[in-house]
Amino acid sequence: MKNIILDDTIVALSTPSGVGAIGVIRLSGPQAISISEKIFPALKLHEAASHTLHFGLAMDGKEVVDEAVAGLFKAPKSYTCQDVVEISCHGSAFIIQRILQLLIKHGARPAKPGEFTMRAFLNGRFDLSQAEAVSDLIASESEAAHHIAMNQMRGGFSGELKQLRQKLMDFASLVELELDFSEEDVEFANRAQLVGLLTEMQSKIEKLSESFRLGNVLKNGVATVIAGRPNAGKSTLLNNLLNEERAIVSDIPGTTRDTIEEIISIQDIAFRLTDTAGIRHAADIIEREGVERTMQKIKQAAIVLYLFDAEEMSAKDVLADIKKLGNSESIAIIPVANKTDMLTEVEAKAKFKEIKNIHFISAKSGKGIEELKNHLYTTALQGATIKESVILTNSRHYEALQSTLQNIGNAKKGIETKLSGELVASDIRSALSHLGEITGEVTTNDLLGNIFSRFCIGK
Amino acid sequence: MKNIILDDTIVALSTPSGVGAIGVIRLSGPQAISISEKIFPALKLHEAASHTLHFGLAMDGKEVVDEAVAGLFKAPKSYTCQDVVEISCHGSAFIIQRILQLLIKHGARPAKPGEFTMRAFLNGRFDLSQAEAVSDLIASESEAAHHIAMNQMRGGFSGELKQLRQKLMDFASLVELELDFSEEDVEFANRAQLVGLLTEMQSKIEKLSESFRLGNVLKNGVATVIAGRPNAGKSTLLNNLLNEERAIVSDIPGTTRDTIEEIISIQDIAFRLTDTAGIRHAADIIEREGVERTMQKIKQAAIVLYLFDAEEMSAKDVLADIKKLGNSESIAIIPVANKTDMLTEVEAKAKFKEIKNIHFISAKSGKGIEELKNHLYTTALQGATIKESVILTNSRHYEALQSTLQNIGNAKKGIETKLSGELVASDIRSALSHLGEITGEVTTNDLLGNIFSRFCIGK
């Protein structure tokens, strides 16, 4: 990490490319102000106060390139903790390119993806998990994803993890100290207290790990498949959920040849809905061509809405179909009886009384759709509440926590079985290292490169 | 114009839509600051100085929507001469929508296209031709188009037009005064001086009008067609000019079925190059299907590169083809002898000595291409130099100038033929009105609506 250079000045367009009213070009580094003064010769930015805006002519020699505004953030009170200048120019691709080229000519270097945020992290503005949340925040498409990213960016779980890590580190130094006095058989670290701390950490980390599946689902949207036999009304249900005519609906069985994916928001969660080619005769669910894709989609799903025709199907057939859809614990199958406008409610309920969790709808009239949406929402949340919980969304964090759990488990076992202090110390060191990877106390250039390369340029 | 409302507060995203590091939301109007304070409850923007930047939490009630920066421009020192707040938030579509919705909930109104610039114009920040240049500036794709738009935005010809208009207005009031004393046959306005001024205006307006064709060409790019018989090497020439393999090149005559348009920059001018379906046997240039499109393209072109095979074609055939390409004065035809690597330079020059302005190239080897580019450039400029001239690009301005010329001509003739003062005064009034339309001293809601509706939203 030592050899990451921070003393050059980086530049990038921070707004999306394309024609717009304005574009914002961002500079960060020790020369940000002096380079800006070269293209704004009339402005004395060095003498100006931080957090001020300056209207000026952007010049290329004697030619006016643009009338622009320079926003000044002086170190350390900026995003990167370095001097930052943000140039708002007219949003023409030609002008933006000209100004970028001029700034580079005057000594700035084009920024790599995420390099502004990496500088913010390296200068201690926030920890690594907070930096990662910036990228999630920009990509967030639903209220839940936005909420989780914002929570993580504003500290989220990393504060608590850092506290636990600090406590463990205090113990670790005592344990290491014991090793220096190993011949004297002293015990600086109270074993009962240490085991207590390790147990507390285990419990917290396990809880956090458990939130990962939900977090992942909320971040990326809940993969939801609508499956069922031909003509069960799958496309009509999809349209009903979408409130618009997206899929082609017809009365010919098997109309929906390919899978279609649509995103809907139910309250604050995004659902990725897939309508599938109809599952044909129950007997050959898997065999038939085209149906294989359905089965693949179902395997990747978090929720399957199994739709069937309440009039035509028997409870026995429905149960057989559901069985064939697989019984993985990670997939929630919701049986949905459609075309219930053909039967009375009492008839329908009696006919399918043995099927659990069943919903009765009419995709055509829209009856029962709101209830189905609510059921989808609570199924996705699995009893959690987004607003109050700390939720893990990042697989890198999840893996580091799994390794930490392993190390803590080993350390505890080592203490209980009175293993040598050296082995216990080694497990604790590993736990500290894995925990530190999450918040960035422990890191490598490769890790940083890998994380920030996924950012957009200009952030 | 009186009924255009300026006392509400407008809001729009001013940066291009799409995911980016940051998005900028702009507010303008008397409530811009108080509305911003509602989403940044911790900021006291009313008390802050103009031209300052404020980091703050954008809140929806108790929920943090984003960490953002508010840039403050207090009236009249802003783009619109009203209070303006620019909110830089994270560039997520979700966050941008949330913040826009919040601002609207708190009393802002979504801005119409160009409404910020219209407010700037209505508040006297610049005249109408300058406001129009803002839109041209954003759309500019070449250095020439950028230069002309920047020149116009910074005053350009409108300063001179305003001066001439003011002088004419002074005379007009004297002429009008004479009408009040019509029975006394007084002459307040010196007729010789008036005719002198009208002549000066004629000359200046004619010069400006003449620049329009060039201005239009520079603004939109020079429509350039590559025409010629099948297998003359048109696609290879296009590729050579483009420096990349864009069109499909083959040895089969007539490979290029459809027209292809590509933009290249030669120095500071953009050329819109069209490769065309080959002109077949000279005899049936116009008749053959597909060739009609070529002829249409040629009619719309400013420059036609007529390419022919130097080895296969006789000078007579070439001259016949050129004649068939049309002889409109507004189209410059440049004959280009290709495949001159088959002949010696002396042979080629001797063979086509009767053809004027001819170029000898080898599209295959690239010989002569640079010279051809230079020739294209000087042909497009028609002897003008972009940097020094005032160039007209806007057809609305052109038409107003034509009407002004007509009025001035009539007024001059009226004075010379000693027509009644009332008729002369009427012509001068019309001239003043048409001139005033250009810079916006004379305008209507319809005209403004028409002009600003072509802007992008947020500008």
Short mmCIF file of C-alpha atoms in Angstrom, two decimals, chain B residues 315 319 346-358 360:
data_model
loop_
_atom_site.label_atom_id
_atom_site.label_comp_id
_atom_site.label_asym_id
_atom_site.label_seq_id
_atom_site.Cartn_x
_atom_site.Cartn_y
_atom_site.Cartn_z
CA ALA B 315 -11.08 12.32 -69.94
CA LEU B 319 -16.27 15.23 -68.19
CA VAL B 346 3.23 12.43 -65.94
CA GLU B 347 0.96 10.04 -67.82
CA ALA B 348 -1.97 10.72 -65.49
CA LYS B 349 -1.58 14.48 -65.69
CA ALA B 350 -1.33 14.37 -69.47
CA LYS B 351 -4.36 12.11 -69.80
CA PHE B 352 -6.67 14.42 -67.76
CA LYS B 353 -5.11 17.81 -68.53
CA GLU B 354 -8.41 19.33 -69.62
CA ILE B 355 -10.11 18.62 -66.24
CA LYS B 356 -9.92 21.54 -63.81
CA ASN B 357 -9.17 21.29 -60.10
CA ILE B 358 -8.32 17.61 -60.46
CA PHE B 360 -4.56 12.49 -58.20
#
